[in-house]
Amino acid sequence: MLKKIASYFRKDPLPILPGEPHTIPSGDHPISPRQITSGAKKVVEQLVSDGYEAYLVGGCVRDLLLGMQPNDFDVATDATPEEVNRLFRRARIIGRRFQIVHVRMGKEVIEVTTFRASHTAEHKGRDQSRRSSKGLLLRDNIFGSVTEDACRRDFTMNALYYHPQDNSVFDYADGLSDIQQRLIRVIGNAEERYREDPVRMLRAVRFAAKLGFRIEENSARAIGKLGHLLADIPPARLFDEVLKLLMHGHALATFRLLREFGLFKLLFPATEEALSKDPGYYLEFLEQAMTNTDKRIRADKRVTPAFLLGAILWPAVLERRKAFESGNSSPVYALQQAAGEVVHRACQRISIPRRFSMPMREIWELQLRLPRRAGTQASRLMENNRFRAGYDFLLLREDAGEIEPGLGEWWTRFQEANEHTQEEMTSNLDQPKSRRRRRRPRKRSSAPQGDHD
């Protein structure tokens, strides 16, 4: 397929003028209008019929050229967000830093963006861009032409525009050539583009993992130099990027690339510290967690971010728990204190919502409760809303060698057994003894003394 695309690209023998695209007409590329959703077609047709330019753009065009089915379709147009919003009944403008319009067509949501212009250009009556002192774009709503918009795209492979009405592809940045070479290349000066938006470094890694491409040399070198700029990105935005990185079926490849480029330690510093202390088990555990997540996603099984984030932070929790266990603290107290500190630190870098952080901590705490199965405890544990996730987490720990095998198999059999067999399985179990803490004699003091419960 890629060689065929390259041959299409080389068919045009005429020199291309600066700013003009390579045009690949219908029949000279593998995309068919039948592959485009009806919602995306309708949005483009409506914009064009009202006198605007409109194209499918970016990742959807790239994926179609690669023979992949896009997850969604994006449209680029010279209509402003306000004009798009007026044109479609079920549309709304979102974002301040980068305004886009979501147009709903049935169950499908089409993201419509207005052509962006260079930051140095002056456009009367248009919003101007604003930057931080470090060059980070704080606002980016300068509108321009399709040629300017192509130059503002992040990677060459994403500066591809497709017109479904005449089935033509327009390549403004030699993106077809880079696709053929399986390269991810930043458009323009890589350092300058990363300074504008450091998240582009994460996007480069995500695409490399998803597509199996290499990051072009200059684009890769700049990541190693400027990765620290991710600290300037709001934690809430970084959390969204982490989900895109790890919850799309390529978590293992992404994890390895993030560590290769030194970006993982910027997202999860406590986990990276734990890896440096015990790279054997912790690395095995994390890679097994990523592998299992990828398998579930590719099998269309449900995956919760709480489970994967819990796995990523677990090495940090184990390391921090050691500090509390060295005293007279109970295992439960040590785990709770370690979990609280680790989650707090993680949220300073990536803002994990409570709807994920609370289940994550419950999964961790279940690891102390699952060994307690005597009497009716096993049956009561199975009624816990987080039991299944806690059980899967236990199996993950066994597979990675953190704990001796056997407990996971017992729970597997217990879930499959009838009530009579379950009673037999629990009747002969020895209840794990809790570690009793020796009370220290009270010291006379004006302040009350006592142990933590």
C-alpha positions as semicolon CSV with decimal commas, in nm:
position;residue;x (nm);y (nm);z (nm)
1;M;0,000;0,000;0,000
2;L;0,278;0,248;0,096
3;K;0,475;0,183;-0,223
4;K;0,156;0,237;-0,421
5;I;0,103;0,572;-0,247
6;A;0,461;0,672;-0,327
7;S;0,404;0,595;-0,695
8;Y;0,093;0,816;-0,693
9;F;0,294;1,094;-0,535
10;R;0,567;1,077;-0,802
11;K;0,323;1,084;-1,097
12;D;0,323;1,463;-1,111
13;P;0,628;1,559;-1,323
14;L;0,565;1,932;-1,306
15;P;0,740;2,150;-1,046
16;I;0,516;2,254;-0,759
17;L;0,502;2,624;-0,683
18;P;0,584;2,735;-0,324
19;G;0,271;2,707;-0,113
20;E;0,094;2,495;-0,374
21;P;-0,001;2,137;-0,287
22;H;0,074;1,815;-0,466
23;T;-0,268;1,716;-0,600
24;I;-0,354;1,348;-0,630
25;P;-0,675;1,315;-0,832
26;S;-0,944;1,052;-0,800
27;G;-0,821;0,712;-0,911
28;D;-0,461;0,789;-0,825
29;H;-0,499;0,715;-0,453
30;P;-0,668;0,434;-0,255
31;I;-0,937;0,643;-0,084
32;S;-1,298;0,589;-0,184
33;P;-1,586;0,824;-0,099
34;R;-1,768;0,517;0,033
35;Q;-1,523;0,511;0,324
36;I;-1,638;0,854;0,443
37;T;-1,919;0,865;0,696
38;S;-2,242;1,029;0,591
39;G;-2,207;1,289;0,868
40;A;-1,865;1,403;0,749
41;K;-1,989;1,423;0,389
42;K;-2,292;1,628;0,488
43;V;-2,082;1,881;0,683
44;V;-1,845;1,934;0,390
45;E;-2,131;1,953;0,138
46;Q;-2,321;2,209;0,347
47;L;-2,016;2,431;0,388
48;V;-1,931;2,414;0,018
49;S;-2,291;2,483;-0,089
50;D;-2,283;2,799;0,125
51;G;-1,973;2,923;-0,052
52;Y;-1,700;2,812;0,187
53;E;-1,393;2,595;0,130
54;A;-1,408;2,268;0,322
55;Y;-1,197;1,951;0,336
56;L;-1,151;1,643;0,546
57;V;-0,813;1,690;0,707
58;G;-0,537;1,536;0,914
59;G;-0,544;1,196;1,077
60;C;-0,853;1,065;0,901
61;V;-0,691;1,123;0,559
62;R;-0,362;0,972;0,677
63;D;-0,537;0,662;0,814
64;L;-0,740;0,610;0,498
65;L;-0,422;0,625;0,290
66;L;-0,269;0,363;0,521
67;G;-0,570;0,135;0,478
68;M;-0,693;0,198;0,834
69;Q;-1,042;0,297;0,941
70;P;-1,035;0,639;1,113
71;N;-1,183;0,674;1,459
72;D;-1,339;1,006;1,358
73;F;-1,343;1,261;1,079
74;D;-1,225;1,622;1,111
75;V;-1,318;1,905;0,877
76;A;-1,117;2,220;0,803
77;T;-1,281;2,526;0,647
78;D;-1,238;2,897;0,588
79;A;-1,568;2,961;0,770
80;T;-1,515;3,113;1,114
81;P;-1,640;2,928;1,424
82;E;-1,933;3,169;1,450
83;E;-2,027;3,111;1,085
84;V;-2,009;2,735;1,126
85;N;-2,216;2,756;1,443
86;R;-2,489;2,953;1,264
87;L;-2,490;2,716;0,969
88;F;-2,564;2,395;1,161
89;R;-2,856;2,350;1,397
90;R;-2,680;2,103;1,626
91;A;-2,346;2,278;1,666
92;R;-2,157;2,439;1,951
93;I;-1,828;2,627;1,984
94;I;-1,584;2,485;2,237
95;G;-1,244;2,598;2,362
96;R;-1,086;2,937;2,421
97;R;-0,721;2,872;2,346
98;F;-0,812;2,699;2,020
99;Q;-1,174;2,745;1,915
100;I;-1,339;2,459;1,729
101;V;-1,697;2,366;1,652
102;H;-1,858;2,031;1,728
103;V;-2,130;1,953;1,476
104;R;-2,356;1,662;1,563
105;M;-2,490;1,453;1,277
106;G;-2,706;1,179;1,425
107;K;-2,479;0,992;1,667
108;E;-2,167;1,123;1,495
109;V;-1,979;1,433;1,611
110;I;-1,773;1,611;1,344
111;E;-1,499;1,844;1,466
112;V;-1,479;2,154;1,245
113;T;-1,180;2,388;1,263
114;T;-1,117;2,715;1,086
115;F;-0,799;2,748;0,878
116;R;-0,525;2,888;1,103
117;A;-0,276;3,150;0,985
118;S;0,080;3,229;1,084
119;H;0,126;3,400;1,421
120;T;0,324;3,675;1,251
121;A;0,039;3,759;1,016
122;E;-0,190;4,052;1,086
123;H;-0,560;3,994;1,040
124;K;-0,780;4,287;1,117
125;G;-1,087;4,203;1,317
126;R;-0,952;3,857;1,402
127;D;-0,841;3,723;1,740
128;Q;-0,468;3,752;1,782
129;S;-0,251;3,483;1,937
130;R;-0,102;3,518;2,281
131;R;0,214;3,349;2,409
132;S;0,374;3,295;2,747
133;S;0,724;3,422;2,819
134;K;0,853;3,076;2,720
135;G;0,680;3,081;2,381
136;L;0,388;2,858;2,478
137;L;0,074;2,942;2,284
138;L;-0,193;3,063;2,523
139;R;-0,441;3,156;2,253
140;D;-0,445;3,059;1,887
141;N;-0,738;3,198;1,694
142;I;-0,579;3,375;1,398
143;F;-0,760;3,259;1,084
144;G;-0,620;3,238;0,732
145;S;-0,606;3,033;0,414
146;V;-0,578;2,660;0,357
147;T;-0,211;2,705;0,259
148;E;-0,139;2,883;0,587
149;D;-0,336;2,621;0,774
150;A;-0,125;2,342;0,626
151;C;0,192;2,511;0,747
152;R;0,043;2,532;1,095
153;R;-0,027;2,156;1,116
154;D;0,197;1,965;1,354
155;F;0,337;1,684;1,135
156;T;0,379;1,647;0,761
157;M;0,161;1,335;0,754
158;N;-0,124;1,542;0,897
159;A;-0,104;1,823;0,639
160;L;-0,319;1,619;0,400
161;Y;-0,656;1,751;0,278
162;Y;-0,924;1,544;0,109
163;H;-1,220;1,671;-0,088
164;P;-1,496;1,406;-0,089
165;Q;-1,688;1,575;-0,370
166;D;-1,418;1,524;-0,633
167;N;-1,221;1,256;-0,439
168;S;-0,891;1,448;-0,456
169;V;-0,608;1,455;-0,200
170;F;-0,394;1,767;-0,149
171;D;-0,051;1,726;0,009
172;Y;0,103;2,054;0,130
173;A;0,409;1,932;0,322
174;D;0,545;1,627;0,141
175;G;0,349;1,416;0,385
176;L;0,294;1,130;0,141
177;S;0,669;1,087;0,108
178;D;0,710;1,070;0,485
179;I;0,424;0,821;0,514
180;Q;0,596;0,605;0,256
181;Q;0,918;0,623;0,462
182;R;0,722;0,565;0,785
183;L;0,849;0,889;0,934
184;I;0,693;1,136;1,175
185;R;0,835;1,478;1,092
186;V;0,747;1,810;1,254
187;I;0,653;2,083;1,006
188;G;0,896;2,374;1,036
189;N;1,152;2,416;1,312
190;A;1,094;2,134;1,560
191;E;1,218;2,324;1,865
192;E;1,004;2,626;1,786
193;R;0,695;2,412;1,727
194;Y;0,746;2,220;2,053
195;R;0,789;2,546;2,242
196;E;0,457;2,667;2,098
197;D;0,286;2,356;2,235
198;P;0,495;2,097;2,426
199;V;0,209;1,846;2,399
200;R;0,322;1,797;2,038
201;M;0,606;1,586;2,181
202;L;0,351;1,349;2,335
203;R;0,157;1,342;2,008
204;A;0,473;1,243;1,821
205;V;0,526;0,952;2,060
206;R;0,161;0,849;2,040
207;F;0,162;0,840;1,660
208;A;0,494;0,654;1,654
209;A;0,349;0,386;1,882
210;K;0,016;0,366;1,699
211;L;0,153;0,356;1,345
212;G;0,487;0,186;1,404
213;F;0,665;0,488;1,252
214;R;1,000;0,639;1,348
215;I;1,031;0,997;1,468
216;E;1,253;1,187;1,225
217;E;1,599;1,270;1,363
218;N;1,561;1,646;1,417
219;S;1,210;1,604;1,555
220;A;1,335;1,335;1,795
221;R;1,642;1,527;1,910
222;A;1,431;1,826;2,005
223;I;1,215;1,607;2,232
224;G;1,515;1,512;2,442
225;K;1,611;1,877;2,467
226;L;1,269;2,027;2,545
227;G;1,078;1,754;2,727
228;H;1,095;1,957;3,050
229;L;0,850;2,207;2,897
230;L;0,568;1,963;2,970
231;A;0,584;2,094;3,326
232;D;0,426;2,416;3,192
233;I;0,116;2,233;3,064
234;P;-0,193;2,242;3,291
235;P;-0,231;1,909;3,477
236;A;-0,589;1,865;3,352
237;R;-0,474;1,879;2,991
238;L;-0,190;1,636;3,062
239;F;-0,438;1,391;3,212
240;D;-0,639;1,397;2,888
241;E;-0,319;1,336;2,691
242;V;-0,224;1,044;2,916
243;L;-0,558;0,877;2,838
244;K;-0,493;0,924;2,465
245;L;-0,146;0,777;2,506
246;L;-0,238;0,468;2,705
247;M;-0,602;0,383;2,636
248;H;-0,601;0,323;2,261
249;G;-0,452;-0,025;2,228
250;H;-0,081;0,066;2,207
251;A;0,005;0,125;2,572
252;L;0,313;-0,099;2,581
253;A;0,478;0,058;2,275
254;T;0,387;0,404;2,405
255;F;0,529;0,331;2,750
256;R;0,860;0,219;2,602
257;L;0,885;0,525;2,378
258;L;0,797;0,761;2,663
259;R;1,083;0,617;2,867
260;E;1,318;0,622;2,568
261;F;1,260;0,994;2,520
262;G;1,262;1,076;2,892
263;L;0,897;1,183;2,899
264;F;0,757;0,916;3,130
265;K;0,946;1,056;3,429
266;L;0,787;1,395;3,361
267;L;0,437;1,246;3,370
268;F;0,492;0,993;3,652
269;P;0,804;1,099;3,845
270;A;0,734;0,882;4,152
271;T;0,696;0,569;3,939
272;E;1,018;0,645;3,751
273;E;1,196;0,679;4,086
274;A;1,063;0,337;4,188
275;L;1,182;0,189;3,858
276;S;1,532;0,319;3,925
277;K;1,533;0,136;4,262
278;D;1,397;-0,196;4,139
279;P;1,395;-0,209;3,758
280;G;1,341;-0,585;3,751
281;Y;1,004;-0,651;3,911
282;Y;0,855;-0,304;3,864
283;L;0,931;-0,299;3,493
284;E;0,788;-0,649;3,451
285;F;0,475;-0,544;3,639
286;L;0,420;-0,229;3,434
287;E;0,481;-0,395;3,099
288;Q;0,244;-0,677;3,191
289;A;-0,021;-0,420;3,286
290;M;0,024;-0,242;2,951
291;T;0,011;-0,570;2,760
292;N;-0,310;-0,679;2,933
293;T;-0,470;-0,339;2,868
294;D;-0,380;-0,354;2,499
295;K;-0,530;-0,703;2,467
296;R;-0,855;-0,598;2,632
297;I;-0,891;-0,288;2,415
298;R;-0,823;-0,480;2,095
299;A;-1,081;-0,739;2,202
300;D;-1,335;-0,458;2,258
301;K;-1,348;-0,533;2,629
302;R;-1,412;-0,263;2,887
303;V;-1,105;-0,097;3,038
304;T;-1,118;0,161;3,312
305;P;-0,845;0,424;3,345
306;A;-0,855;0,366;3,722
307;F;-0,710;0,017;3,677
308;L;-0,426;0,116;3,445
309;L;-0,339;0,430;3,643
310;G;-0,349;0,218;3,958
311;A;-0,098;-0,018;3,799
312;I;0,129;0,266;3,686
313;L;0,137;0,418;4,035
314;W;0,157;0,087;4,225
315;P;0,541;0,073;4,225
316;A;0,548;0,420;4,379
317;V;0,293;0,310;4,643
318;L;0,501;0,004;4,733
319;E;0,817;0,212;4,770
320;R;0,646;0,479;4,979
321;R;0,474;0,216;5,197
322;K;0,814;0,092;5,312
323;A;0,872;0,417;5,497
324;F;0,553;0,373;5,700
325;E;0,599;0,001;5,761
326;S;0,944;0,058;5,908
327;G;0,775;0,193;6,220
328;N;0,492;0,036;6,414
329;S;0,222;0,121;6,161
330;S;-0,029;-0,145;6,060
331;P;-0,022;-0,265;5,697
332;V;-0,357;-0,097;5,632
333;Y;-0,242;0,236;5,772
334;A;0,089;0,216;5,584
335;L;-0,087;0,150;5,254
336;Q;-0,343;0,425;5,307
337;Q;-0,079;0,682;5,393
338;A;0,143;0,580;5,101
339;A;-0,153;0,584;4,862
340;G;-0,256;0,932;4,975
341;E;0,090;1,075;4,925
342;V;0,141;0,910;4,586
343;V;-0,197;1,022;4,450
344;H;-0,142;1,376;4,577
345;R;0,195;1,395;4,406
346;A;0,061;1,244;4,084
347;C;-0,224;1,496;4,071
348;Q;0,026;1,781;4,079
349;R;0,154;1,660;3,741
350;I;-0,155;1,500;3,588
351;S;-0,486;1,597;3,742
352;I;-0,651;1,258;3,807
353;P;-1,025;1,313;3,868
354;R;-1,179;1,166;4,183
355;R;-1,396;0,936;3,972
356;F;-1,070;0,754;3,891
357;S;-0,851;0,821;4,196
358;M;-1,106;0,682;4,444
359;P;-1,163;0,348;4,263
360;M;-0,786;0,326;4,216
361;R;-0,728;0,347;4,590
362;E;-1,005;0,094;4,653
363;I;-0,833;-0,151;4,417
364;W;-0,510;-0,107;4,612
365;E;-0,679;-0,159;4,949
366;L;-0,844;-0,477;4,822
367;Q;-0,496;-0,626;4,785
368;L;-0,481;-0,644;5,166
369;R;-0,832;-0,784;5,197
370;L;-0,819;-1,057;4,930
371;P;-0,594;-1,288;5,138
372;R;-0,863;-1,283;5,412
373;R;-1,108;-1,547;5,295
374;A;-1,211;-1,750;5,601
375;G;-1,573;-1,775;5,710
376;T;-1,800;-1,541;5,521
377;Q;-1,531;-1,289;5,427
378;A;-1,477;-1,428;5,077
379;S;-1,848;-1,408;4,992
380;R;-1,871;-1,055;5,126
381;L;-1,568;-0,948;4,926
382;M;-1,729;-1,071;4,605
383;E;-2,014;-0,828;4,668
384;N;-1,771;-0,537;4,667
385;N;-1,815;-0,314;4,359
386;R;-1,438;-0,317;4,299
387;F;-1,393;-0,689;4,355
388;R;-1,342;-0,780;3,990
389;A;-1,087;-0,505;3,937
390;G;-0,910;-0,598;4,261
391;Y;-0,904;-0,964;4,157
392;D;-0,757;-0,877;3,815
393;F;-0,499;-0,658;3,987
394;L;-0,406;-0,953;4,212
395;L;-0,354;-1,176;3,908
396;L;-0,133;-0,906;3,757
397;R;0,082;-0,898;4,072
398;E;0,116;-1,278;4,063
399;D;0,207;-1,282;3,693
400;A;0,480;-1,025;3,753
401;G;0,621;-1,219;4,049
402;E;0,542;-0,972;4,327
403;I;0,360;-1,236;4,531
404;E;0,365;-1,615;4,537
405;P;0,114;-1,778;4,298
406;G;-0,187;-1,957;4,441
407;L;-0,413;-1,689;4,582
408;G;-0,532;-1,582;4,238
409;E;-0,608;-1,942;4,139
410;W;-0,805;-1,989;4,465
411;W;-1,020;-1,686;4,386
412;T;-1,071;-1,807;4,030
413;R;-1,203;-2,142;4,154
414;F;-1,412;-1,977;4,427
415;Q;-1,596;-1,759;4,175
416;E;-1,679;-2,060;3,958
417;A;-1,783;-2,288;4,247
418;N;-2,135;-2,350;4,376
419;E;-2,238;-2,242;4,725
420;H;-2,160;-2,579;4,886
421;T;-1,812;-2,593;4,737
422;Q;-1,748;-2,233;4,841
423;E;-1,831;-2,323;5,203
424;E;-1,586;-2,613;5,187
425;M;-1,315;-2,390;5,039
426;T;-1,344;-2,133;5,317
427;S;-1,405;-2,365;5,616
428;N;-1,051;-2,501;5,635
429;L;-0,867;-2,176;5,574
430;D;-0,649;-2,025;5,840
431;Q;-0,733;-1,661;5,897
432;P;-0,424;-1,445;5,840
433;K;-0,321;-1,298;6,168
434;S;-0,308;-0,925;6,190
435;R;0,015;-0,784;6,312
436;R;-0,035;-0,667;6,666
437;R;0,138;-0,350;6,759
438;R;0,316;-0,331;7,088
439;R;0,196;-0,039;7,287
440;R;0,459;0,199;7,403
441;P;0,437;0,335;7,754
442;R;0,283;0,678;7,761
443;K;0,515;0,965;7,828
444;R;0,403;1,240;8,049
445;S;0,356;1,543;7,836
446;S;0,132;1,842;7,808
447;A;0,032;1,721;7,460
448;P;-0,164;1,395;7,422
449;Q;0,038;1,104;7,282
450;G;-0,095;0,806;7,093
451;D;-0,058;0,580;6,795
452;H;-0,229;0,622;6,461
453;D;-0,515;0,382;6,407
